[in-house]
Coordinates of C-alpha atoms and ligand atoms in Angstrom, one line a residue:
Chain A
M2 CA -11.6 69.5 -90.2
S3 CA -7.9 70.2 -89.8
K4 CA -5.3 67.5 -90.7
H5 CA -4.7 67.0 -87.0
S6 CA -8.3 66.4 -86.2
K7 CA -8.6 63.8 -89.0
K8 CA -5.6 61.9 -87.7
A9 CA -6.8 62.3 -84.1
K10 CA -10.1 60.8 -85.1
A11 CA -8.4 57.8 -86.5
F12 CA -6.2 57.5 -83.4
L13 CA -9.3 57.5 -81.2
K14 CA -11.0 54.6 -83.0
D15 CA -9.1 52.1 -80.9
A16 CA -10.6 53.1 -77.5
G17 CA -8.6 50.7 -75.5
Y18 CA -5.3 51.9 -77.0
S19 CA -6.2 55.6 -76.7
E20 CA -7.1 55.2 -73.0
W21 CA -3.8 53.5 -72.4
H22 CA -2.0 56.2 -74.2
D23 CA -3.7 58.9 -72.2
A24 CA -3.1 57.1 -68.9
T25 CA 0.6 56.4 -69.7
F26 CA 1.4 60.1 -70.2
W27 CA -0.7 61.3 -67.4
A28 CA 1.3 59.0 -65.1
V29 CA 4.5 60.7 -66.3
R30 CA 2.9 64.0 -65.5
E31 CA 2.1 62.8 -62.0
K32 CA 5.7 61.7 -61.5
R33 CA 6.8 65.1 -62.5
D34 CA 4.4 66.6 -60.0
N35 CA 5.8 64.5 -57.2
M36 CA 9.2 66.0 -58.0
S37 CA 8.1 69.6 -58.3
H38 CA 6.2 69.3 -55.0
G39 CA 9.2 67.9 -53.3
L40 CA 11.3 71.0 -54.0
P41 CA 10.1 74.1 -52.1
E42 CA 12.2 76.2 -54.5
W43 CA 10.6 74.8 -57.6
E44 CA 8.8 77.9 -58.7
Q45 CA 11.9 80.0 -58.0
L46 CA 13.9 77.7 -60.2
R47 CA 11.5 78.0 -63.1
E48 CA 11.5 81.7 -62.8
K49 CA 15.4 81.8 -62.8
A50 CA 15.5 79.3 -65.7
S51 CA 13.2 81.5 -67.7
Q52 CA 15.2 84.6 -67.0
I53 CA 18.5 82.9 -67.8
K54 CA 17.1 81.8 -71.1
L55 CA 15.7 85.3 -71.9
H56 CA 19.1 86.8 -71.1
T57 CA 21.0 84.2 -73.1
L58 CA 18.8 84.3 -76.2
S59 CA 19.0 88.1 -76.2
H60 CA 22.8 87.9 -76.0
L61 CA 23.1 84.9 -78.2
D62 CA 25.7 86.5 -80.5
Q63 CA 28.0 87.0 -77.6
Y64 CA 27.5 83.7 -75.9
L65 CA 28.0 81.8 -79.2
E66 CA 31.2 83.6 -79.8
Q67 CA 32.4 82.8 -76.3
F68 CA 31.4 79.2 -76.6
A69 CA 33.1 78.7 -79.9
S70 CA 36.3 80.4 -78.9
Q71 CA 36.4 78.4 -75.6
A72 CA 35.8 75.2 -77.5
E73 CA 38.5 76.0 -80.0
K74 CA 40.9 76.7 -77.1
N75 CA 40.1 73.2 -75.8
G76 CA 41.3 71.8 -79.2
T77 CA 37.8 71.2 -80.6
I78 CA 37.0 71.9 -84.2
V79 CA 33.9 74.1 -84.4
H80 CA 31.7 74.2 -87.5
W81 CA 28.8 76.6 -88.3
A82 CA 25.9 75.3 -90.4
A83 CA 23.4 77.7 -91.9
D84 CA 20.8 75.0 -92.6
A85 CA 20.0 71.4 -92.6
A86 CA 21.6 70.6 -95.9
E87 CA 24.9 72.3 -94.9
F88 CA 24.8 70.4 -91.6
N89 CA 24.4 67.1 -93.3
Q90 CA 27.2 67.9 -95.6
I91 CA 29.5 68.9 -92.8
V92 CA 28.8 65.6 -91.0
F93 CA 29.4 63.6 -94.1
E94 CA 32.7 65.4 -94.9
I95 CA 34.0 64.8 -91.4
L96 CA 33.0 61.1 -91.6
S97 CA 34.4 60.5 -95.1
S98 CA 37.7 62.3 -94.3
H99 CA 38.2 59.7 -91.5
G100 CA 37.0 56.8 -93.7
V101 CA 34.1 56.1 -91.3
K102 CA 31.5 53.6 -92.6
K103 CA 29.4 53.2 -89.5
I104 CA 28.4 55.6 -86.7
V105 CA 26.7 55.0 -83.4
K106 CA 24.6 57.9 -82.2
S107 CA 22.7 59.0 -79.2
K108 CA 19.3 60.6 -79.3
S109 CA 19.2 64.0 -81.0
M110 CA 16.1 65.9 -82.2
L111 CA 18.4 68.1 -84.2
T112 CA 19.6 65.3 -86.5
E113 CA 15.9 64.3 -86.8
E114 CA 15.1 67.9 -87.8
C115 CA 17.8 67.9 -90.4
G116 CA 17.0 64.5 -91.8
M117 CA 20.6 63.4 -91.2
N118 CA 20.1 59.7 -91.0
P119 CA 18.5 59.2 -94.4
Y120 CA 21.1 61.6 -95.9
L121 CA 24.1 59.6 -94.5
E122 CA 22.5 56.3 -95.5
S123 CA 22.1 57.5 -99.0
K124 CA 25.9 58.2 -99.0
G125 CA 26.6 54.6 -97.8
I126 CA 27.1 55.3 -94.1
E127 CA 25.4 53.1 -91.6
V128 CA 23.7 54.9 -88.8
V129 CA 22.9 53.0 -85.6
E130 CA 20.7 54.7 -83.0
T131 CA 21.7 53.6 -79.5
D132 CA 19.0 55.0 -77.3
L133 CA 16.8 51.9 -76.9
G134 CA 13.6 53.7 -77.9
E135 CA 15.2 55.4 -80.9
R136 CA 16.8 52.0 -82.0
I137 CA 13.3 50.4 -81.9
I138 CA 11.7 53.0 -84.1
Q139 CA 14.7 53.1 -86.4
L140 CA 14.3 49.4 -87.0
L141 CA 10.6 49.9 -87.6
G142 CA 11.3 52.7 -90.0
Q143 CA 9.2 55.1 -87.9
A144 CA 9.7 58.6 -86.6
P145 CA 9.6 59.4 -82.8
S146 CA 6.1 59.9 -81.4
H147 CA 7.5 61.8 -78.4
I148 CA 10.7 63.8 -77.9
V149 CA 11.8 62.0 -74.7
M150 CA 10.1 58.6 -75.0
P151 CA 10.2 58.0 -78.7
A152 CA 8.8 54.4 -78.7
V153 CA 6.3 54.6 -75.9
H154 CA 3.5 54.2 -78.3
L155 CA 4.5 50.6 -79.0
T156 CA 3.5 47.5 -76.9
P157 CA 6.0 44.9 -75.7
D158 CA 4.5 42.5 -78.2
Q159 CA 5.3 44.8 -81.1
V160 CA 8.8 45.3 -79.9
G161 CA 9.2 41.5 -79.2
E162 CA 8.1 40.6 -82.7
L163 CA 10.4 43.2 -84.2
F164 CA 13.4 41.8 -82.3
E165 CA 12.5 38.3 -83.5
R166 CA 12.4 39.5 -87.1
E167 CA 15.7 41.3 -86.7
G168 CA 17.4 38.4 -85.0
I169 CA 18.0 40.5 -81.9
S170 CA 16.2 38.1 -79.5
D171 CA 16.2 34.3 -79.9
E172 CA 13.6 33.2 -77.4
I173 CA 10.6 33.4 -79.6
G174 CA 7.5 34.6 -77.8
N175 CA 9.4 36.1 -74.9
H176 CA 8.3 39.7 -74.9
D177 CA 9.2 40.6 -71.4
P178 CA 10.7 44.2 -71.4
T179 CA 13.6 43.1 -69.2
Y180 CA 14.6 40.3 -71.6
L181 CA 14.1 42.5 -74.6
T182 CA 16.2 45.3 -73.1
Y183 CA 19.0 42.8 -72.4
R184 CA 18.9 41.4 -75.9
A185 CA 19.1 45.0 -77.3
R186 CA 22.1 45.6 -75.0
L187 CA 24.0 42.7 -76.5
S188 CA 23.3 43.8 -80.0
L189 CA 24.1 47.4 -79.4
R190 CA 27.3 46.5 -77.5
N191 CA 28.6 45.0 -80.7
E192 CA 27.8 48.2 -82.6
F193 CA 29.6 50.4 -80.0
L194 CA 32.7 48.3 -80.4
T195 CA 32.8 48.3 -84.1
A196 CA 31.6 51.8 -85.1
G197 CA 34.1 54.3 -86.6
A198 CA 32.5 57.4 -85.0
G199 CA 30.1 58.4 -82.2
M200 CA 27.6 61.2 -82.6
T201 CA 25.7 63.0 -79.9
G202 CA 23.4 65.9 -79.7
A203 CA 23.7 68.1 -76.7
N204 CA 21.3 69.3 -73.9
F205 CA 23.5 72.3 -73.2
G206 CA 26.6 74.0 -74.5
I207 CA 28.5 76.0 -71.8
A208 CA 29.8 79.3 -73.0
A209 CA 32.3 79.8 -70.2
T210 CA 34.1 76.5 -70.6
G211 CA 33.2 75.2 -74.1
D212 CA 31.7 72.0 -72.6
I213 CA 29.0 70.0 -74.3
V214 CA 26.6 68.5 -71.7
V215 CA 24.6 65.4 -72.5
C216 CA 22.0 63.9 -70.2
T217 CA 21.0 60.3 -70.6
N218 CA 19.6 57.4 -68.5
E219 CA 21.0 54.7 -70.6
G220 CA 24.7 55.8 -70.8
N221 CA 24.5 55.4 -74.5
A222 CA 26.0 58.9 -75.3
D223 CA 29.0 57.9 -73.1
M224 CA 29.3 54.4 -74.8
S225 CA 29.1 56.1 -78.2
T226 CA 32.0 58.4 -77.4
S227 CA 34.2 56.2 -75.3
C228 CA 34.7 53.4 -77.8
P229 CA 35.0 55.0 -81.3
K230 CA 37.9 57.4 -81.9
L231 CA 35.9 60.2 -83.3
H232 CA 33.1 62.3 -81.6
I233 CA 30.9 64.7 -83.5
A234 CA 28.4 66.8 -81.4
A235 CA 25.5 68.6 -83.0
L236 CA 24.0 71.7 -81.3
G237 CA 21.1 74.0 -82.2
L238 CA 22.3 77.6 -81.6
E239 CA 19.8 78.0 -78.7
K240 CA 21.4 75.3 -76.6
V241 CA 24.2 77.5 -75.4
I242 CA 23.9 78.8 -71.8
P243 CA 26.3 81.1 -69.9
D244 CA 28.0 79.0 -67.2
Y245 CA 27.9 76.2 -64.6
D246 CA 25.8 78.2 -62.2
S247 CA 23.1 78.5 -65.0
L248 CA 23.6 74.8 -65.8
A249 CA 22.8 73.8 -62.2
V250 CA 19.4 75.5 -62.5
F251 CA 18.6 73.6 -65.7
Q252 CA 20.0 70.3 -64.6
R253 CA 17.7 70.3 -61.6
L254 CA 14.7 71.1 -63.7
L255 CA 15.2 69.0 -66.8
C256 CA 14.9 65.4 -65.7
R257 CA 12.4 66.2 -62.9
S258 CA 10.2 67.7 -65.6
A259 CA 10.9 65.1 -68.2
T260 CA 10.5 61.8 -66.5
G261 CA 9.9 62.6 -62.9
Q262 CA 13.3 61.5 -61.7
P263 CA 15.6 63.8 -59.6
T264 CA 18.3 63.4 -62.3
T265 CA 19.3 61.3 -65.3
S266 CA 21.7 58.5 -64.5
Y267 CA 24.4 60.4 -66.5
T268 CA 25.1 64.1 -66.9
S269 CA 28.2 64.1 -69.0
H270 CA 30.6 66.9 -69.8
F271 CA 32.6 66.7 -73.0
R272 CA 35.3 69.2 -73.4
K273 CA 37.9 67.5 -75.5
A274 CA 38.7 64.2 -77.1
R275 CA 40.2 61.4 -75.0
P276 CA 43.9 60.6 -75.4
G277 CA 44.8 58.9 -78.7
A278 CA 41.4 59.9 -80.3
E279 CA 40.8 62.4 -83.1
P280 CA 39.9 66.0 -82.1
M281 CA 36.3 66.4 -81.3
H282 CA 34.0 68.2 -83.7
I283 CA 31.2 70.5 -82.7
I284 CA 28.6 71.7 -85.3
L285 CA 26.5 74.7 -84.4
V286 CA 23.3 74.6 -86.4
D287 CA 21.2 77.6 -87.3
N288 CA 18.5 76.2 -89.6
G289 CA 16.0 79.0 -89.0
R290 CA 16.9 79.9 -85.4
S291 CA 18.7 83.2 -86.2
Q292 CA 15.5 84.4 -87.9
W293 CA 13.1 83.1 -85.2
I294 CA 15.0 85.1 -82.6
G295 CA 13.8 88.2 -84.5
N296 CA 10.1 87.1 -84.4
Q297 CA 8.8 89.5 -81.8
Q298 CA 5.7 87.5 -81.0
H299 CA 7.2 84.1 -80.9
W300 CA 11.0 84.2 -80.2
K301 CA 10.4 83.0 -76.6
T302 CA 9.6 79.5 -77.9
L303 CA 13.4 79.2 -78.3
K304 CA 13.7 79.0 -74.5
C305 CA 12.7 75.3 -74.8
I306 CA 15.0 72.7 -73.2
R307 CA 13.1 69.8 -74.8
C308 CA 11.9 68.1 -71.6
G309 CA 8.6 66.9 -73.1
S310 CA 6.4 67.7 -70.1
C311 CA 4.1 70.0 -72.1
M312 CA 3.2 66.9 -74.2
N313 CA 2.7 64.7 -71.2
T314 CA 0.2 67.1 -69.7
C315 CA -1.6 68.1 -72.9
P316 CA -5.1 66.7 -73.1
V317 CA -4.9 66.8 -76.9
Y318 CA -1.5 65.1 -77.2
R319 CA -2.6 62.4 -74.7
R320 CA -5.7 61.7 -76.8
S321 CA -4.3 62.0 -80.2
G322 CA -0.7 60.7 -80.1
G323 CA 2.5 62.1 -81.6
Y324 CA 1.7 61.1 -85.2
S325 CA -1.4 63.2 -85.4
Y326 CA 0.8 66.4 -85.7
S327 CA 2.3 67.3 -89.0
Y328 CA 5.6 68.6 -87.5
F329 CA 8.2 66.1 -86.2
I330 CA 7.9 67.6 -82.7
P331 CA 4.4 67.0 -81.4
G332 CA 2.4 68.6 -78.6
P333 CA 2.3 72.2 -77.5
V334 CA 5.9 73.1 -78.2
G335 CA 5.8 71.2 -81.5
V336 CA 2.7 73.2 -82.6
N337 CA 4.7 76.4 -81.9
L338 CA 8.0 75.2 -83.5
G339 CA 6.2 73.9 -86.5
M340 CA 4.6 77.3 -87.1
L341 CA 8.0 79.0 -86.8
R342 CA 9.4 76.6 -89.3
D343 CA 6.7 76.8 -91.9
P344 CA 3.2 78.2 -91.0
R345 CA 1.7 77.1 -94.3
A346 CA 2.7 73.5 -93.9
H347 CA 1.9 73.2 -90.2
S348 CA -1.1 75.5 -89.4
G349 CA -3.3 72.4 -89.2
N350 CA -1.7 71.8 -85.8
V351 CA -2.9 75.0 -84.2
S352 CA -6.3 73.5 -83.7
A353 CA -4.8 70.8 -81.6
C354 CA -5.2 72.9 -78.5
T355 CA -8.0 73.5 -76.0
L356 CA -6.3 76.6 -74.6
C357 CA -6.4 75.0 -71.2
K358 CA -2.8 76.2 -70.7
S359 CA -1.8 73.2 -68.7
C360 CA 1.4 73.2 -70.7
Q361 CA 2.6 76.6 -69.6
C362 CA 1.9 75.6 -65.9
V363 CA 4.4 72.8 -66.2
C364 CA 7.0 74.2 -68.6
P365 CA 10.2 74.4 -66.6
V366 CA 11.3 77.5 -68.6
K367 CA 7.9 79.1 -68.5
I368 CA 7.1 79.4 -72.2
D369 CA 3.6 80.8 -72.6
L370 CA 2.8 78.0 -75.0
G371 CA -1.0 78.3 -75.0
E372 CA -0.9 82.0 -75.5
Q373 CA 1.5 81.5 -78.4
I374 CA -0.9 79.0 -80.0
Y375 CA -3.7 81.5 -79.6
Q376 CA -1.7 84.2 -81.3
W377 CA -0.8 81.9 -84.2
R378 CA -4.5 81.2 -84.7
Q379 CA -5.0 85.0 -85.0
Q380 CA -2.3 85.1 -87.7
L381 CA -3.7 82.3 -89.9
P382 CA -5.3 84.7 -92.4
E383 CA -1.7 86.0 -93.2
W384 CA -0.9 82.7 -94.8
G385 CA -4.5 82.0 -96.0
T386 CA -4.4 78.9 -93.9
E387 CA -7.4 79.5 -91.6
P388 CA -10.0 76.7 -91.9
A389 CA -12.2 77.2 -95.0
S390 CA -15.4 77.0 -92.9
K391 CA -14.2 79.9 -90.7
R392 CA -13.1 81.9 -93.7
M393 CA -16.5 81.6 -95.3
L394 CA -18.2 82.6 -92.0
C395 CA -16.0 85.6 -91.6
K396 CA -16.3 86.6 -95.2
G397 CA -20.1 86.2 -95.0
M398 CA -20.2 88.2 -91.8
S399 CA -18.1 91.0 -93.2
T400 CA -20.3 91.2 -96.3
V401 CA -23.4 91.4 -94.1
F402 CA -21.9 94.0 -91.8
N403 CA -20.8 96.1 -94.7
H404 CA -24.2 96.2 -96.3
P405 CA -26.9 97.7 -94.1
L406 CA -29.8 96.4 -96.2
L407 CA -28.4 92.9 -96.2
Y408 CA -27.9 93.2 -92.4
K409 CA -31.5 94.2 -91.8
T410 CA -32.8 91.4 -94.0
A411 CA -30.5 88.9 -92.3
T412 CA -31.4 89.9 -88.8
G413 CA -35.1 90.2 -89.8
V414 CA -35.2 86.5 -90.5
L415 CA -33.6 85.5 -87.2
P416 CA -36.0 84.5 -84.4
K417 CA -36.9 87.2 -82.0
K418 CA -35.1 85.6 -79.1
P419 CA -32.0 84.3 -80.7
F420 CA -29.4 82.6 -78.6
H421 CA -30.3 83.0 -74.9
S422 CA -33.6 81.2 -75.6
L423 CA -31.6 78.1 -76.2
K424 CA -30.4 78.2 -72.6
L425 CA -32.5 77.2 -69.6
D426 CA -33.0 80.7 -68.5
K427 CA -34.6 81.1 -65.1
D428 CA -36.9 84.0 -65.8
E429 CA -38.5 82.3 -68.8
Chain B
M101 CA 32.2 86.6 -94.9
S102 CA 32.5 83.3 -93.0
R103 CA 29.4 81.3 -92.0
K104 CA 30.1 82.1 -88.4
E105 CA 30.1 85.9 -89.1
E106 CA 27.0 85.6 -91.3
I107 CA 25.0 83.8 -88.6
L108 CA 26.2 86.0 -85.8
G109 CA 25.5 89.1 -87.9
R110 CA 21.9 87.9 -88.5
I111 CA 21.4 87.4 -84.8
R112 CA 22.8 90.8 -84.0
A113 CA 20.6 92.4 -86.6
V114 CA 17.3 91.0 -85.1
I115 CA 17.9 91.2 -81.4
R116 CA 15.8 94.2 -80.1
E117 CA 15.8 94.1 -76.3
R118 CA 18.7 92.7 -74.2
Y119 CA 17.6 91.1 -71.0
D120 CA 19.8 91.2 -67.9
K121 CA 21.3 88.1 -66.3
P122 CA 19.4 87.2 -63.2
S123 CA 21.2 86.9 -59.9
L124 CA 21.0 83.5 -58.3
D125 CA 22.0 84.8 -54.9
D126 CA 18.4 84.8 -53.6
L127 CA 17.8 81.2 -54.7
Q128 CA 16.7 79.2 -51.7
A129 CA 18.0 75.8 -52.6
T130 CA 17.2 72.7 -50.5
V131 CA 19.8 71.8 -47.9
F132 CA 19.7 68.7 -45.7
P133 CA 20.2 68.4 -42.0
D134 CA 22.2 65.2 -42.7
P135 CA 23.5 65.3 -46.3
L136 CA 25.1 61.9 -46.1
A137 CA 21.9 60.2 -45.1
A138 CA 20.1 62.1 -47.9
F139 CA 22.8 61.1 -50.4
I140 CA 22.5 57.4 -49.4
A141 CA 18.7 57.5 -49.7
A142 CA 18.8 59.2 -53.1
S143 CA 21.5 56.7 -54.4
Q144 CA 19.3 53.8 -53.4
T145 CA 16.3 55.3 -55.1
A146 CA 18.4 55.7 -58.3
G147 CA 19.2 52.0 -58.0
S148 CA 22.6 52.0 -56.5
K149 CA 23.8 49.8 -53.7
V150 CA 25.6 51.7 -50.9
V151 CA 28.0 50.0 -48.6
E152 CA 30.3 51.5 -46.0
L153 CA 33.8 50.3 -45.7
A154 CA 34.1 48.9 -42.2
T155 CA 37.0 50.5 -40.2
G156 CA 40.2 48.6 -40.8
A157 CA 38.6 46.5 -43.6
D158 CA 40.5 46.0 -46.8
I159 CA 38.9 47.5 -49.9
N160 CA 40.0 44.6 -52.1
E161 CA 38.5 42.0 -49.8
T162 CA 35.3 44.1 -49.6
V163 CA 34.9 44.2 -53.4
R164 CA 35.8 40.5 -53.7
G165 CA 33.1 39.8 -51.1
L166 CA 30.6 41.8 -53.1
F167 CA 31.5 40.1 -56.4
P168 CA 32.9 36.6 -55.6
E169 CA 32.4 35.4 -59.2
A170 CA 34.1 38.3 -60.9
G171 CA 36.7 37.2 -63.4
V172 CA 37.8 40.5 -65.1
I173 CA 38.3 43.4 -62.8
A174 CA 39.4 46.7 -64.3
S175 CA 40.9 49.6 -62.3
N176 CA 43.9 52.0 -62.2
L177 CA 43.5 52.9 -58.6
P178 CA 46.7 52.4 -56.6
E179 CA 44.9 50.7 -53.7
I180 CA 43.2 48.1 -55.9
S181 CA 45.4 45.1 -56.1
I182 CA 42.8 42.6 -57.4
A183 CA 42.5 44.4 -60.9
T184 CA 43.2 42.2 -63.9
L185 CA 43.0 45.0 -66.4
N186 CA 44.3 48.6 -66.2
P187 CA 42.3 51.3 -68.2
D188 CA 45.6 53.3 -68.4
T189 CA 47.5 50.6 -70.2
V190 CA 45.0 48.7 -72.4
G191 CA 45.7 49.1 -76.1
S192 CA 42.1 50.2 -76.9
A193 CA 38.8 51.0 -75.2
Q194 CA 37.4 47.8 -76.8
E195 CA 39.8 45.6 -74.7
L196 CA 37.8 46.6 -71.7
N197 CA 34.7 44.9 -73.0
G198 CA 33.9 41.9 -70.9
T199 CA 34.9 43.6 -67.7
D200 CA 32.9 42.2 -64.8
V201 CA 33.7 44.9 -62.3
G202 CA 35.2 48.3 -62.9
I203 CA 36.4 50.2 -59.9
I204 CA 36.7 54.0 -60.0
R205 CA 36.9 56.9 -57.7
G206 CA 34.3 59.7 -57.3
S207 CA 35.2 63.2 -56.2
F208 CA 32.0 64.1 -54.3
G209 CA 28.4 63.1 -54.0
V210 CA 25.2 65.2 -54.2
A211 CA 22.6 64.7 -51.5
E212 CA 19.6 65.8 -53.5
N213 CA 19.8 63.3 -56.3
G214 CA 22.6 60.7 -55.6
C215 CA 24.9 62.1 -58.3
I216 CA 28.6 61.4 -58.0
W217 CA 31.1 63.5 -59.9
I218 CA 33.5 61.4 -61.8
P219 CA 36.2 63.3 -63.6
Q220 CA 38.1 61.2 -66.1
A221 CA 41.2 60.0 -64.4
M222 CA 42.2 57.1 -66.7
K223 CA 43.2 56.9 -70.3
E224 CA 40.2 54.9 -71.3
K225 CA 37.0 56.3 -69.7
A226 CA 35.1 53.4 -71.2
V227 CA 35.8 51.5 -68.0
C228 CA 33.1 53.7 -66.3
F229 CA 30.4 52.5 -68.7
I230 CA 31.4 49.2 -70.4
S231 CA 31.8 47.3 -67.1
E232 CA 28.9 45.1 -66.2
N233 CA 29.2 46.3 -62.6
L234 CA 30.6 49.6 -61.5
V235 CA 32.1 50.2 -58.1
I236 CA 32.6 53.8 -57.1
L237 CA 34.8 54.7 -54.1
L238 CA 33.6 57.9 -52.4
S239 CA 34.7 59.7 -49.3
K240 CA 31.7 60.1 -47.0
T241 CA 32.9 63.5 -46.0
E242 CA 32.6 64.7 -49.6
I243 CA 28.9 65.3 -49.9
V244 CA 27.3 68.5 -51.1
N245 CA 23.6 69.4 -50.7
N246 CA 22.5 70.2 -54.3
M247 CA 23.6 70.8 -57.8
H248 CA 24.3 74.5 -57.2
E249 CA 26.9 73.6 -54.7
A250 CA 28.1 70.7 -56.9
Y251 CA 28.7 72.9 -60.0
R252 CA 30.9 75.2 -57.9
R253 CA 33.2 72.2 -57.4
V254 CA 33.1 70.6 -60.8
D255 CA 36.5 70.3 -62.3
L256 CA 37.1 68.3 -65.5
G257 CA 40.8 67.8 -64.9
D258 CA 43.3 67.4 -67.7
Y259 CA 41.4 64.8 -69.7
G260 CA 38.6 67.3 -70.3
Y261 CA 35.8 64.9 -69.6
G262 CA 33.7 64.3 -66.5
T263 CA 30.3 62.9 -65.7
F264 CA 27.8 62.8 -62.8
I265 CA 26.6 59.2 -62.3
S266 CA 23.5 58.4 -60.3
G267 CA 22.7 54.7 -60.3
P268 CA 23.1 52.1 -63.0
S269 CA 22.2 52.6 -66.7
K270 CA 18.5 52.4 -67.0
T271 CA 15.6 52.6 -69.5
A272 CA 11.9 52.6 -69.6
D273 CA 11.6 52.7 -73.3
I274 CA 9.6 49.5 -73.6
A275 CA 6.1 50.1 -72.3
Q276 CA 7.4 52.4 -69.5
T277 CA 8.8 49.4 -67.6
L278 CA 11.9 50.4 -65.7
V279 CA 14.8 48.1 -66.5
M280 CA 18.3 48.4 -65.1
G281 CA 21.2 47.8 -67.4
A282 CA 20.5 49.5 -70.7
Q283 CA 23.7 50.2 -72.6
A284 CA 26.2 50.9 -69.7
A285 CA 26.8 49.5 -66.2
R286 CA 24.0 47.1 -65.0
S287 CA 24.8 47.8 -61.3
V288 CA 26.4 50.5 -59.3
T289 CA 27.8 50.0 -55.9
V290 CA 28.9 53.0 -53.9
V291 CA 31.6 52.2 -51.4
L292 CA 31.8 54.9 -48.8
V293 CA 35.3 55.2 -47.3
Ligands
SF4_784 S1 8.2 73.9 -74.2 FE1 8.7 73.8 -72.0 S2 7.5 72.0 -71.3 FE2 7.6 71.8 -73.6 S3 9.4 70.6 -74.1 FE3 10.0 72.7 -74.1 S4 10.8 73.1 -72.0 FE4 9.6 71.3 -71.9

């Protein structure tokens, strides 16, 4: 049994909870379908999005150069980080050179990937997540269970009790989501006003203009950057796209795929710091990406725009939850990204797939996620991480096939009518 | 060699096949027989209230009528005389906290999703987010069909910041229950002029 199967088994013990989990994500999938069916050009958009990504990734050297030089022309300071450690160090140096003790931050899977929060905290910097879901799991000391809805695995009672413990809500026993959201708003408002810096990820970097584009429903990226005087933006290399025409295609697909809304409430473009603020910093992070682009079989996984819809539709994700996977990004794309990151550590996830390929039917950039997982499975022997039972079986079979005498003996002991006799065969 | 050169060099070394940029000319994007009606409907779905300024009506009286209780009103628009705070002259963004109504201008609206393009046109853009209630003035003749048309018009202006806003700040992070008013404006009223 793979690590994933063991955790999935534990997840499924609570039948009521796992049914709720399944239904919750399926409902998001249905909302996404309503959106896609409402746009006659949907499939054309997906095809264009896929082609733009293939083009950009295969010219990434050129687009990154263009992006960086535009950003620098805008007065932004651009940093390049080879890996997670270097990224964390750059962030810390920027913060400490400005004497910052507390940052407010909007959701970023990249900072999660780099382990930035614990690093900064170990250096004495307080990090406050400002996306409501992220804030909740931060206070619980948990990791996100989904890339778009990080706290969706929790019930209102769990959140309510947390807020009571943290002194965020004062009406004990009131676990109404509207009330809890309001209390979180008050508490976070205070953080926005007193933080020394705001940090954001980015959904897109625009090569033609040097803009960073951040999409949120809560407006927390904008709050994080309009109160503090310092803005640091972190981008994985693959986030850069050519221009506004390309952005229009992705903007139309992203939120429809992610949450089933026609757009997020805010689609914000950051080109330079506001008057009186410090220059904006952009950190471009490699951390494996420049190698993955060279992986002939798997480089297309980098097309991902992190909408999360492959998770919502995945029958395995829906019935096993985000924490059953060993990589911090779960679901079909997480299985693939985990294998690119470290196949030895994450090959337990490749069994978390029925090969139904529902994921690749919904993926807005048409990544062949299911095919990719199938290919990874074929590659497992390269790292010696194929399941032990299968290895024994294959080993046994090759021994038998390579020794004629053994083969005869082995087949001799099999029943005359081996497998088809187990079926209800009409002519028997 | 700098980090930048090192990273770019690694990418150059591994790219095998270069794919062409697709043309978007054949993209058949949705257009609306009545873009304004579609924009109003999409704005309402996103949670905005849409009002039309009656002919001859005064914008200040209209906003007052919408928010009779408002104490702090922030705006730098020349036609707004009821403002008690000006985002151009406040000492810091933090001073805008506690704003009951912020009044700003949008450049154009997008019919397909209710987005309104707001280029920063004030010193402290915080007014667009920190206000409890946001009022956006928009000319009803400035409506485009979809985001493709929108991005041909996007201009960030001198401040180098702009945002599409569609409806109030919202979240469904607690048990998928939709709640208006997460971290930014709790209500958005679009006044068509
Ligand atoms: S792989 Fe596709 S569906 Fe999955 S998160 Fe990425 S873009 Fe979305």
